[in-house]
């Protein structure tokens, strides 16, 4: 071959560019790189660090530009990591096989202060904080002021509402509603406390199939004779809490 003929046929060992699909054990490749194993049990592709010691990683990049990264890393100390951003893993399987999703939307909040609710009133509970212990708002999808969690993506979400209240006689209901609608609600009901300034705990759990940007919040209905129905944070002890998280 002449030099010009060789340049079109052979790839330089020190770096070059190829066009078209390349097949390995595959005469008719369908992809830019199409690898086919020779048996049903052998590894197809190996990605290995030069020195597999503590802290070493072997990385397979699926897409990479400045500030944009999709990659899978095998980490000597931290197992297998999946990245959708340049710095923090979105999913991690550690060396013991435990799966964690650090960015999964979730929240646990408590009512900041007691709410006064007159008889025969239905209100949306507002005003929360996350100052106690492991209380949190991962992803900041829960609005602490208006008390609404807004779904960042479509999926199934689980919620729990626990509310301490005081009534004498009458009907008290706790709702978890989607987009404020009473027709899209899961409810719990306490009726006719015995006597005096009775404290009662009402809880309700809900599993909703939400669309992106749907919001979920806690409502109460009170037809009792007393004018207060929701106890908030008292000397660091949260009586009323609300939590939820994305299942998937």
Coordinates of N, CA and C in Angstrom, one line a residue:
X1 N 0.8 -1.2 0.0 CA 0.0 0.0 0.0 C 0.9 1.2 0.0
X2 N 0.4 2.3 -0.7 CA 1.0 3.6 -0.6 C 0.6 4.2 0.7
X3 N 1.3 5.3 1.1 CA 0.9 5.9 2.4 C -0.5 6.4 2.4
X4 N -1.0 7.0 1.3 CA -2.3 7.5 1.3 C -3.3 6.4 1.3
X5 N -3.0 5.2 0.7 CA -3.9 4.1 0.8 C -4.0 3.5 2.2
X6 N -2.8 3.4 2.8 CA -2.7 2.9 4.2 C -3.5 3.8 5.2
X7 N -3.4 5.1 4.9 CA -4.1 6.1 5.8 C -5.6 5.8 5.9
X8 N -6.1 5.3 4.8 CA -7.6 5.1 4.7 C -8.0 3.7 5.2
X9 N -7.0 2.8 5.5 CA -7.3 1.5 5.8 C -6.9 1.1 7.3
X10 N -5.8 1.7 7.8 CA -5.3 1.4 9.1 C -5.4 2.5 10.1
X11 N -5.6 2.2 11.4 CA -5.8 3.1 12.4 C -4.4 3.3 13.1
X12 N -4.0 4.6 13.3 CA -2.8 4.8 14.0 C -2.8 4.4 15.5
X13 N -1.8 3.8 16.0 CA -1.7 3.3 17.3 C -1.7 4.4 18.3
X14 N -1.3 5.6 18.0 CA -1.2 6.7 18.9 C -2.4 7.6 18.9
X15 N -3.5 7.2 18.3 CA -4.7 8.0 18.3 C -5.1 8.3 16.9
X16 N -6.4 8.1 16.6 CA -6.9 8.3 15.2 C -8.4 8.5 15.3
X17 N -9.0 8.6 14.1 CA -10.5 8.8 14.0 C -11.0 7.7 13.0
X18 N -12.1 7.1 13.4 CA -12.8 6.1 12.5 C -14.2 6.6 12.2
X19 N -14.7 6.2 11.1 CA -16.1 6.5 10.7 C -16.8 5.2 10.5
X20 N -18.1 5.2 10.6 CA -18.9 4.0 10.5 C -18.9 3.2 11.7
X21 N -19.7 2.1 11.7 CA -19.8 1.2 12.9 C -18.7 0.2 13.0
X22 N -18.3 -0.1 14.2 CA -17.2 -1.1 14.4 C -17.8 -2.3 15.2
X23 N -17.6 -3.5 14.7 CA -18.1 -4.7 15.4 C -16.9 -5.5 15.9
X24 N -17.1 -6.0 17.1 CA -16.2 -7.0 17.7 C -16.9 -8.3 17.9
X25 N -16.5 -9.3 17.2 CA -17.2 -10.6 17.1 C -18.6 -10.4 16.5
X26 N -18.7 -9.4 15.7 CA -20.0 -9.0 15.0 C -19.7 -8.5 13.7
X27 N -20.1 -9.2 12.6 CA -19.8 -8.8 11.3 C -20.8 -7.7 10.8
X28 N -21.9 -7.5 11.5 CA -22.9 -6.5 11.0 C -23.3 -5.6 12.2
X29 N -22.4 -4.7 12.6 CA -22.6 -3.9 13.8 C -23.8 -2.9 13.5
X30 N -24.6 -2.8 14.5 CA -25.8 -1.8 14.5 C -25.5 -0.5 15.2
X31 N -24.4 -0.4 15.9 CA -24.1 0.7 16.7 C -22.7 1.2 16.4
X32 N -22.3 2.4 16.8 CA -20.9 2.8 16.5 C -19.9 1.9 17.1
X33 N -20.2 1.3 18.3 CA -19.3 0.2 18.8 C -20.3 -0.9 19.2
X34 N -20.2 -2.1 18.6 CA -21.1 -3.2 18.8 C -20.3 -4.4 19.2
X35 N -20.3 -4.7 20.5 CA -19.5 -5.8 21.0 C -20.4 -7.0 21.3
X36 N -20.0 -8.2 20.8 CA -20.7 -9.4 21.0 C -19.8 -10.4 21.7
X37 N -20.3 -11.0 22.8 CA -19.5 -12.1 23.4 C -19.4 -13.3 22.6
X38 N -18.4 -14.1 22.9 CA -18.2 -15.4 22.2 C -18.9 -16.5 22.9
X39 N -19.3 -16.3 24.2 CA -20.1 -17.3 24.9 C -21.2 -16.6 25.7
X40 N -22.0 -17.3 26.4 CA -23.1 -16.7 27.2 C -22.7 -16.3 28.6
X41 N -21.4 -16.5 28.9 CA -21.0 -16.3 30.3 C -19.8 -15.3 30.4
X42 N -19.1 -15.0 29.3 CA -17.9 -14.2 29.5 C -18.3 -12.7 29.5
X43 N -17.4 -11.9 30.2 CA -17.6 -10.4 30.2 C -17.6 -9.8 28.8
X44 N -18.4 -8.8 28.6 CA -18.4 -8.2 27.3 C -17.4 -7.0 27.3
X45 N -17.4 -6.2 28.3 CA -16.6 -5.0 28.4 C -16.0 -4.9 29.7
X46 N -14.7 -4.7 29.8 CA -14.0 -4.4 31.0 C -13.4 -3.0 31.2
X47 N -13.8 -2.3 32.3 CA -13.2 -1.0 32.6 C -12.5 -1.1 33.9
X48 N -11.2 -0.8 33.9 CA -10.4 -1.1 35.1 C -9.5 0.1 35.4
X49 N -9.3 0.4 36.7 CA -8.4 1.4 37.1 C -7.0 0.9 37.0
X50 N -6.0 1.8 36.8 CA -4.6 1.3 36.6 C -4.1 0.7 37.9
X51 N -4.5 1.2 39.0 CA -4.0 0.7 40.3 C -5.2 0.6 41.2
X52 N -5.8 -0.6 41.4 CA -7.0 -0.8 42.1 C -6.8 -0.9 43.6
X53 N -6.6 0.3 44.2 CA -6.3 0.4 45.6 C -7.3 1.3 46.3
X54 N -7.2 1.6 47.6 CA -8.1 2.4 48.3 C -8.4 3.8 47.6
X55 N -9.6 4.1 47.4 CA -10.0 5.4 46.7 C -10.0 5.4 45.2
X56 N -9.5 4.3 44.6 CA -9.4 4.3 43.1 C -10.8 4.1 42.5
X57 N -11.0 4.6 41.3 CA -12.2 4.5 40.6 C -12.0 4.1 39.2
X58 N -12.9 3.4 38.6 CA -12.9 3.1 37.2 C -14.2 3.6 36.6
X59 N -14.2 4.5 35.6 CA -15.4 5.2 35.2 C -15.7 5.0 33.8
X60 N -17.0 4.7 33.6 CA -17.6 4.6 32.2 C -18.5 5.8 32.0
X61 N -18.1 6.7 31.1 CA -18.8 8.0 30.8 C -19.8 7.7 29.6
X62 N -21.0 8.0 29.9 CA -22.0 7.9 28.8 C -22.3 9.2 28.1
X63 N -22.1 10.3 28.8 CA -22.2 11.6 28.1 C -21.4 12.6 29.0
X64 N -20.6 13.4 28.4 CA -19.8 14.3 29.2 C -19.5 15.6 28.4
X65 N -19.9 16.7 29.0 CA -19.4 18.1 28.6 C -19.2 18.9 29.9
X66 N -18.8 20.1 29.8 CA -18.6 20.9 31.0 C -19.9 21.1 31.7
X67 N -19.9 20.6 33.0 CA -21.1 20.8 33.8 C -22.2 19.8 33.5
X68 N -21.9 18.8 32.7 CA -22.9 17.8 32.3 C -22.3 16.5 32.3
X69 N -22.8 15.5 33.1 CA -22.1 14.3 33.2 C -23.1 13.1 33.4
X70 N -23.0 12.1 32.7 CA -23.7 10.8 32.9 C -22.7 9.7 32.9
X71 N -22.5 9.2 34.1 CA -21.4 8.2 34.2 C -21.7 7.1 35.2
X72 N -21.0 6.0 35.1 CA -21.1 4.9 36.1 C -19.6 4.7 36.6
X73 N -19.5 4.7 37.9 CA -18.2 4.5 38.5 C -18.1 3.3 39.4
X74 N -17.1 2.5 39.2 CA -16.8 1.5 40.2 C -15.8 2.1 41.1
X75 N -16.1 2.2 42.4 CA -15.3 2.8 43.4 C -14.7 1.7 44.3
X76 N -13.4 1.7 44.6 CA -12.8 0.7 45.4 C -13.5 0.7 46.8
X77 N -13.8 1.8 47.4 CA -14.3 1.9 48.7 C -15.9 2.0 48.8
X78 N -16.5 2.6 47.7 CA -17.9 2.9 47.8 C -18.8 2.2 46.8
X79 N -18.3 1.0 46.3 CA -19.1 0.2 45.4 C -19.3 0.8 44.1
X80 N -20.6 0.7 43.6 CA -21.0 1.2 42.3 C -21.8 2.4 42.4
X81 N -21.4 3.5 41.6 CA -22.0 4.8 41.7 C -22.6 5.2 40.4
X82 N -23.8 5.8 40.3 CA -24.4 6.3 39.1 C -24.5 7.8 39.2
X83 N -24.0 8.5 38.3 CA -24.0 10.0 38.3 C -24.8 10.6 37.2
X84 N -25.7 11.5 37.6 CA -26.4 12.3 36.6 C -25.9 13.8 36.7
X85 N -25.0 14.1 37.5 CA -24.4 15.4 37.6 C -22.9 15.2 37.8
X86 N -22.1 16.2 37.7 CA -20.6 16.0 37.7 C -20.0 15.6 39.1
X87 N -20.8 15.9 40.2 CA -20.1 15.8 41.5 C -20.7 14.7 42.4
X88 N -22.1 14.6 42.5 CA -22.7 13.8 43.5 C -23.4 12.6 42.9
X89 N -23.2 11.4 43.4 CA -23.9 10.2 42.8 C -25.4 10.3 43.1
X90 N -26.2 10.0 42.1 CA -27.7 10.0 42.2 C -28.2 8.6 42.8
X91 N -27.4 7.6 42.6 CA -27.7 6.3 43.1 C -26.4 5.6 43.4
X92 N -26.3 4.9 44.5 CA -25.1 4.2 45.0 C -25.4 2.8 45.5
X93 N -24.7 1.8 45.1 CA -24.7 0.5 45.7 C -23.4 0.2 46.3
X94 N -23.4 0.2 47.7 CA -22.1 0.0 48.3 C -21.6 -1.4 48.3
X95 N -20.4 -1.6 48.8 CA -19.8 -2.9 48.7 C -20.6 -4.1 49.4
X96 N -21.5 -3.7 50.3 CA -22.4 -4.7 50.9 C -23.7 -4.9 50.2
X97 N -23.9 -4.2 49.1 CA -25.1 -4.3 48.3 C -26.2 -3.4 48.7
X98 N -26.0 -2.4 49.7 CA -27.0 -1.5 50.1 C -27.2 -0.4 49.1
X99 N -28.5 -0.1 48.7 CA -28.8 0.8 47.7 C -29.3 2.1 48.3
X100 N -28.7 3.3 48.0 CA -29.1 4.6 48.5 C -29.3 5.5 47.3
X101 N -30.3 6.4 47.5 CA -30.6 7.5 46.5 C -30.6 8.8 47.3
X102 N -29.4 9.4 47.4 CA -29.3 10.6 48.3 C -30.2 11.8 47.9
X103 N -30.5 11.9 46.6 CA -31.3 13.0 46.1 C -32.8 12.8 46.0
X104 N -33.3 11.6 46.5 CA -34.7 11.3 46.4 C -35.5 12.3 47.2
X105 N -36.5 12.9 46.6 CA -37.3 13.9 47.3 C -38.0 13.3 48.5
X106 N -37.8 14.0 49.6 CA -38.5 13.6 50.9 C -38.5 14.8 51.8
X107 N -39.4 14.7 52.8 CA -39.5 15.8 53.8 C -40.1 15.2 55.1
X108 N -39.7 15.8 56.2 CA -40.3 15.6 57.5 C -40.3 16.9 58.2
X109 N -41.5 17.4 58.5 CA -41.6 18.8 59.0 C -42.5 18.8 60.2
X110 N -42.5 19.8 61.0 CA -43.4 19.9 62.1 C -44.1 21.3 62.1
X111 N -45.3 21.3 62.7 CA -46.0 22.6 62.8 C -45.3 23.5 63.7
X112 N -45.1 24.8 63.2 CA -44.3 25.7 64.0 C -45.0 26.2 65.3
X113 N -46.3 26.4 65.2 CA -47.1 26.9 66.3 C -48.5 26.4 66.2
X114 N -49.3 26.5 67.3 CA -50.6 26.0 67.3 C -51.5 26.9 66.4
X115 N -52.6 26.2 65.8 CA -53.5 26.9 65.0 C -54.9 27.0 65.6
X116 N -55.5 28.1 65.7 CA -56.8 28.3 66.2 C -57.8 28.1 65.1
X117 N -58.8 27.2 65.3 CA -59.8 26.9 64.3 C -61.1 27.0 64.9
X118 N -62.0 27.8 64.5 CA -63.3 28.0 65.0 C -64.2 26.8 64.6
X119 N -65.3 26.7 65.2 CA -66.2 25.6 64.8 C -66.7 25.7 63.4
X120 N -66.9 24.5 62.8 CA -67.3 24.3 61.4 C -66.4 25.0 60.4
X121 N -65.1 24.9 60.6 CA -64.2 25.5 59.7 C -63.3 24.4 59.1
X122 N -62.9 24.6 57.8 CA -62.0 23.8 57.1 C -60.8 24.6 56.7
X123 N -59.6 24.3 57.1 CA -58.5 25.1 56.7 C -57.3 24.2 56.2
X124 N -56.5 24.8 55.4 CA -55.2 24.2 55.0 C -54.2 24.6 56.0
X125 N -53.5 23.6 56.6 CA -52.5 23.9 57.6 C -51.2 24.5 57.0
X126 N -50.7 25.6 57.5 CA -49.6 26.3 57.0 C -48.6 26.6 58.1
X127 N -47.4 26.9 57.8 CA -46.4 27.3 58.8 C -45.7 26.2 59.5
X128 N -44.6 25.6 58.8 CA -43.9 24.5 59.4 C -42.4 24.9 59.5
X129 N -41.6 24.0 60.2 CA -40.2 24.2 60.3 C -39.5 22.8 60.4
X130 N -38.2 22.8 60.2 CA -37.4 21.6 60.2 C -36.3 21.7 61.2
X131 N -36.5 22.3 62.3 CA -35.5 22.6 63.3 C -35.2 21.4 64.2
X132 N -36.0 20.4 64.2 CA -35.9 19.3 65.2 C -35.1 18.1 64.6
X133 N -34.0 17.8 65.1 CA -33.3 16.5 64.8 C -33.1 16.2 63.4
X134 N -33.7 15.1 62.9 CA -33.6 14.6 61.6 C -34.7 15.2 60.7
X135 N -35.4 16.1 61.1 CA -36.4 16.8 60.2 C -35.6 17.4 59.0
X136 N -36.2 17.3 57.9 CA -35.5 17.7 56.7 C -36.4 18.0 55.5
X137 N -35.8 18.5 54.4 CA -36.6 18.9 53.2 C -35.7 18.6 52.0
X138 N -35.4 17.4 51.7 CA -34.5 17.0 50.6 C -35.1 17.5 49.3
X139 N -34.3 18.3 48.6 CA -34.8 18.8 47.3 C -35.6 20.1 47.4
X140 N -35.9 20.5 48.6 CA -36.7 21.8 48.9 C -38.0 21.8 48.1
X141 N -38.7 20.6 48.0 CA -39.9 20.6 47.3 C -41.1 20.9 48.2
X142 N -40.9 20.9 49.5 CA -41.9 21.3 50.5 C -41.8 22.7 50.8
X143 N -42.8 23.5 50.7 CA -42.8 24.9 51.0 C -43.2 25.1 52.5
X144 N -42.2 25.5 53.3 CA -42.5 25.6 54.7 C -43.5 26.6 55.1
X145 N -43.7 27.6 54.2 CA -44.6 28.7 54.5 C -46.1 28.3 54.2
X146 N -46.3 27.8 53.0 CA -47.7 27.5 52.7 C -48.1 26.0 52.9
X147 N -47.1 25.2 53.3 CA -47.4 23.8 53.7 C -47.7 22.9 52.6
X148 N -47.2 23.2 51.4 CA -47.5 22.4 50.3 C -46.2 21.7 49.7
X149 N -46.3 20.4 49.5 CA -45.3 19.6 48.8 C -45.7 19.6 47.3
X150 N -44.8 20.0 46.4 CA -45.0 20.0 45.0 C -44.2 18.9 44.4
X151 N -44.8 18.0 43.6 CA -44.1 16.8 43.0 C -43.2 17.3 41.9
X152 N -41.9 17.0 42.0 CA -41.0 17.4 41.0 C -41.1 16.6 39.7
X153 N -41.5 15.3 39.9 CA -41.7 14.4 38.7 C -43.0 13.6 38.9
X154 N -43.5 13.0 37.9 CA -44.6 12.1 38.0 C -44.2 10.8 38.7
X155 N -45.0 10.3 39.5 CA -44.7 9.0 40.2 C -45.6 8.8 41.4
X156 N -45.3 7.7 42.1 CA -46.0 7.4 43.3 C -45.4 7.9 44.5
X157 N -46.1 8.6 45.4 CA -45.6 9.3 46.6 C -46.4 8.8 47.8
X158 N -45.7 8.6 48.9 CA -46.3 8.3 50.2 C -46.3 9.4 51.2
X159 N -47.4 9.7 51.9 CA -47.4 10.8 52.9 C -48.0 10.3 54.2
X160 N -47.6 10.9 55.3 CA -48.1 10.6 56.6 C -48.4 12.0 57.3
X161 N -49.5 12.1 57.8 CA -49.9 13.3 58.6 C -50.2 12.9 60.0
X162 N -49.7 13.5 61.0 CA -49.9 13.2 62.5 C -50.2 14.5 63.2
X163 N -51.4 14.6 63.7 CA -51.9 15.9 64.2 C -52.4 15.8 65.6
X164 N -51.9 16.6 66.6 CA -52.4 16.6 67.9 C -53.4 17.8 68.0
X165 N -54.6 17.5 68.6 CA -55.7 18.5 68.6 C -56.5 18.4 69.9
X166 N -57.2 19.4 70.1 CA -58.1 19.5 71.3 C -59.5 19.8 71.0
X167 N -60.4 19.0 71.4 CA -61.9 19.2 71.2 C -62.6 18.8 72.4
X168 N -63.9 19.2 72.6 CA -64.7 18.6 73.6 C -65.7 17.7 73.0
X169 N -66.7 18.2 72.2 CA -67.6 17.3 71.5 C -67.7 17.8 70.1
X170 N -68.0 16.9 69.2 CA -68.1 17.3 67.8 C -67.3 16.4 66.9
X171 N -67.1 16.9 65.7 CA -66.5 16.1 64.6 C -65.2 16.8 64.2
X172 N -64.1 16.0 64.2 CA -62.8 16.6 63.7 C -62.2 15.6 62.7
X173 N -61.8 16.2 61.5 CA -61.3 15.4 60.4 C -59.9 15.9 60.0
X174 N -59.0 15.0 59.7 CA -57.7 15.3 59.1 C -57.7 14.8 57.7
X175 N -57.3 15.6 56.8 CA -57.2 15.3 55.4 C -55.8 15.5 54.8
X176 N -55.4 14.6 53.9 CA -54.3 14.8 53.0 C -54.9 15.0 51.6
X177 N -54.7 16.1 51.0 CA -55.4 16.4 49.8 C -54.4 16.7 48.6
X178 N -54.8 16.4 47.4 CA -54.1 16.6 46.2 C -54.6 17.9 45.6
X179 N -53.8 18.9 45.4 CA -54.2 20.2 44.7 C -55.4 20.8 45.5
X180 N -55.5 20.6 46.8 CA -56.5 21.2 47.6 C -57.9 20.7 47.4
X181 N -58.1 19.6 46.7 CA -59.4 19.1 46.4 C -59.9 18.1 47.4
X182 N -61.1 18.3 47.9 CA -61.7 17.4 48.9 C -62.0 16.1 48.2
X183 N -62.2 16.1 46.9 CA -62.5 14.8 46.2 C -61.2 14.0 46.0
X184 N -60.1 14.6 46.1 CA -58.8 13.9 46.0 C -58.1 13.9 47.3
X185 N -58.7 13.2 48.3 CA -58.2 13.3 49.7 C -58.3 12.0 50.3
X186 N -57.4 11.7 51.3 CA -57.5 10.6 52.2 C -57.7 11.2 53.6
X187 N -58.7 10.7 54.3 CA -59.2 11.3 55.5 C -59.2 10.4 56.7
X188 N -59.0 11.0 57.9 CA -59.2 10.3 59.2 C -60.2 11.1 60.0
X189 N -61.0 10.5 60.9 CA -62.0 11.2 61.6 C -62.0 10.8 63.1
X190 N -62.0 11.8 63.9 CA -62.2 11.7 65.4 C -63.5 12.3 65.7
X191 N -64.4 11.6 66.5 CA -65.7 12.2 66.9 C -65.9 12.1 68.4
X192 N -66.5 13.2 68.9 CA -67.0 13.2 70.2 C -66.0 12.8 71.3
X193 N -65.1 13.6 71.6 CA -64.2 13.4 72.7 C -65.1 13.5 74.0
X194 N -64.6 12.8 75.0 CA -65.5 12.6 76.2 C -65.8 13.8 76.9
X195 N -64.8 14.5 77.4 CA -65.1 15.8 78.2 C -63.8 16.5 78.4
X196 N -64.0 17.8 78.8 CA -62.8 18.6 79.1 C -61.9 18.9 77.9
X197 N -60.8 19.5 78.2 CA -59.9 19.9 77.2 C -59.0 18.7 76.8
X198 N -59.6 17.8 76.1 CA -59.0 16.5 75.7 C -58.0 16.7 74.6
X199 N -56.9 16.1 74.7 CA -55.9 16.1 73.6 C -56.0 14.8 72.9
X200 N -56.1 14.8 71.6 CA -56.2 13.6 70.8 C -55.2 13.6 69.7
X201 N -54.8 12.5 69.3 CA -53.9 12.3 68.1 C -54.6 11.7 67.0
X202 N -54.6 12.4 65.8 CA -55.2 11.8 64.6 C -54.1 11.7 63.6
X203 N -54.1 10.5 62.9 CA -53.1 10.2 61.9 C -53.8 9.7 60.6
X204 N -53.1 10.0 59.5 CA -53.6 9.5 58.2 C -52.5 9.2 57.3
X205 N -52.5 8.2 56.5 CA -51.5 7.8 55.6 C -52.1 7.8 54.2
X206 N -51.4 8.3 53.2 CA -51.9 8.3 51.8 C -50.8 7.9 50.8
X207 N -51.2 7.2 49.8 CA -50.4 6.9 48.7 C -51.0 7.4 47.4
X208 N -50.4 8.4 46.8 CA -50.9 9.1 45.6 C -50.1 8.8 44.4
X209 N -50.7 8.7 43.3 CA -50.1 8.7 41.9 C -50.1 10.1 41.4
X210 N -49.1 10.9 41.5 CA -49.1 12.3 41.2 C -48.5 12.6 39.8
X211 N -49.0 13.6 39.2 CA -48.3 14.2 38.0 C -47.3 15.2 38.5
X212 N -46.4 15.5 37.6 CA -45.4 16.6 38.0 C -46.2 17.9 38.2
X213 N -45.8 18.6 39.3 CA -46.3 19.9 39.7 C -47.7 19.8 40.5
X214 N -48.2 18.6 40.7 CA -49.3 18.4 41.6 C -48.8 18.8 43.0
X215 N -49.6 19.3 43.9 CA -49.2 19.6 45.2 C -50.1 18.9 46.2
X216 N -49.5 18.6 47.4 CA -50.1 17.8 48.4 C -50.0 18.6 49.7
X217 N -51.1 18.7 50.5 CA -51.0 19.4 51.8 C -52.0 18.8 52.8
X218 N -51.9 19.3 54.0 CA -52.7 18.8 55.1 C -53.9 19.8 55.4
X219 N -55.1 19.3 55.5 CA -56.3 20.0 55.8 C -56.9 19.5 57.1
X220 N -57.6 20.4 57.9 CA -58.4 19.9 59.0 C -59.8 20.5 58.9
X221 N -60.8 19.7 59.3 CA -62.1 20.2 59.5 C -62.5 20.0 60.9
X222 N -63.1 21.1 61.5 CA -63.4 21.1 62.9 C -64.9 21.6 63.1
X223 N -65.7 20.7 63.7 CA -67.1 21.2 64.1 C -67.3 21.1 65.6
X224 N -66.1 21.0 66.3 CA -66.2 20.9 67.7 C -66.5 22.2 68.4
X225 N -66.8 22.1 69.7 CA -67.2 23.3 70.4 C -66.0 24.2 70.8
X226 N -64.8 23.6 70.8 CA -63.6 24.4 71.2 C -63.1 25.1 70.0
X227 N -62.3 26.1 70.2 CA -61.9 27.0 69.1 C -60.5 26.6 68.6
X228 N -59.8 25.6 69.2 CA -58.5 25.3 68.7 C -58.4 23.8 68.3
X229 N -57.6 23.5 67.3 CA -57.7 22.1 66.8 C -56.3 21.6 66.3
X230 N -55.3 22.4 66.4 CA -54.0 21.8 65.9 C -52.9 22.4 66.8
X231 N -52.1 21.5 67.5 CA -51.1 21.9 68.4 C -49.7 21.9 67.6
X232 N -48.9 22.9 67.8 CA -47.7 23.0 67.1 C -46.5 22.6 68.1
X233 N -45.3 23.2 67.8 CA -44.1 22.9 68.5 C -44.2 23.5 69.9
X234 N -44.0 22.7 70.9 CA -44.1 23.2 72.3 C -42.8 22.8 73.0
X235 N -41.9 23.8 73.3 CA -40.6 23.6 74.0 C -39.8 22.6 73.3
X236 N -39.8 22.6 72.0 CA -38.9 21.7 71.3 C -39.6 20.3 71.0
X237 N -40.8 20.1 71.4 CA -41.5 18.8 71.2 C -42.6 19.0 70.1
X238 N -42.4 18.5 68.9 CA -43.3 18.6 67.8 C -44.5 17.7 68.0
X239 N -45.7 18.3 68.2 CA -46.9 17.5 68.3 C -47.5 17.2 67.0
X240 N -47.4 18.0 66.0 CA -48.0 17.8 64.7 C -46.9 17.8 63.6
X241 N -46.9 16.6 62.9 CA -45.9 16.4 61.9 C -46.5 16.0 60.6
X242 N -45.7 16.2 59.5 CA -46.1 15.9 58.1 C -44.9 15.4 57.4
X243 N -45.0 14.3 56.7 CA -43.9 13.7 56.0 C -44.3 13.1 54.7
X244 N -43.4 13.0 53.8 CA -43.7 12.3 52.5 C -42.4 12.1 51.7
X245 N -42.5 11.2 50.7 CA -41.3 10.9 49.9 C -41.8 10.2 48.6
X246 N -40.9 10.4 47.6 CA -41.1 9.7 46.3 C -40.7 8.2 46.4
X247 N -41.7 7.4 46.1 CA -41.4 5.9 46.0 C -40.7 5.6 44.7
X248 N -41.3 6.1 43.6 CA -40.7 5.9 42.3 C -41.8 5.9 41.2

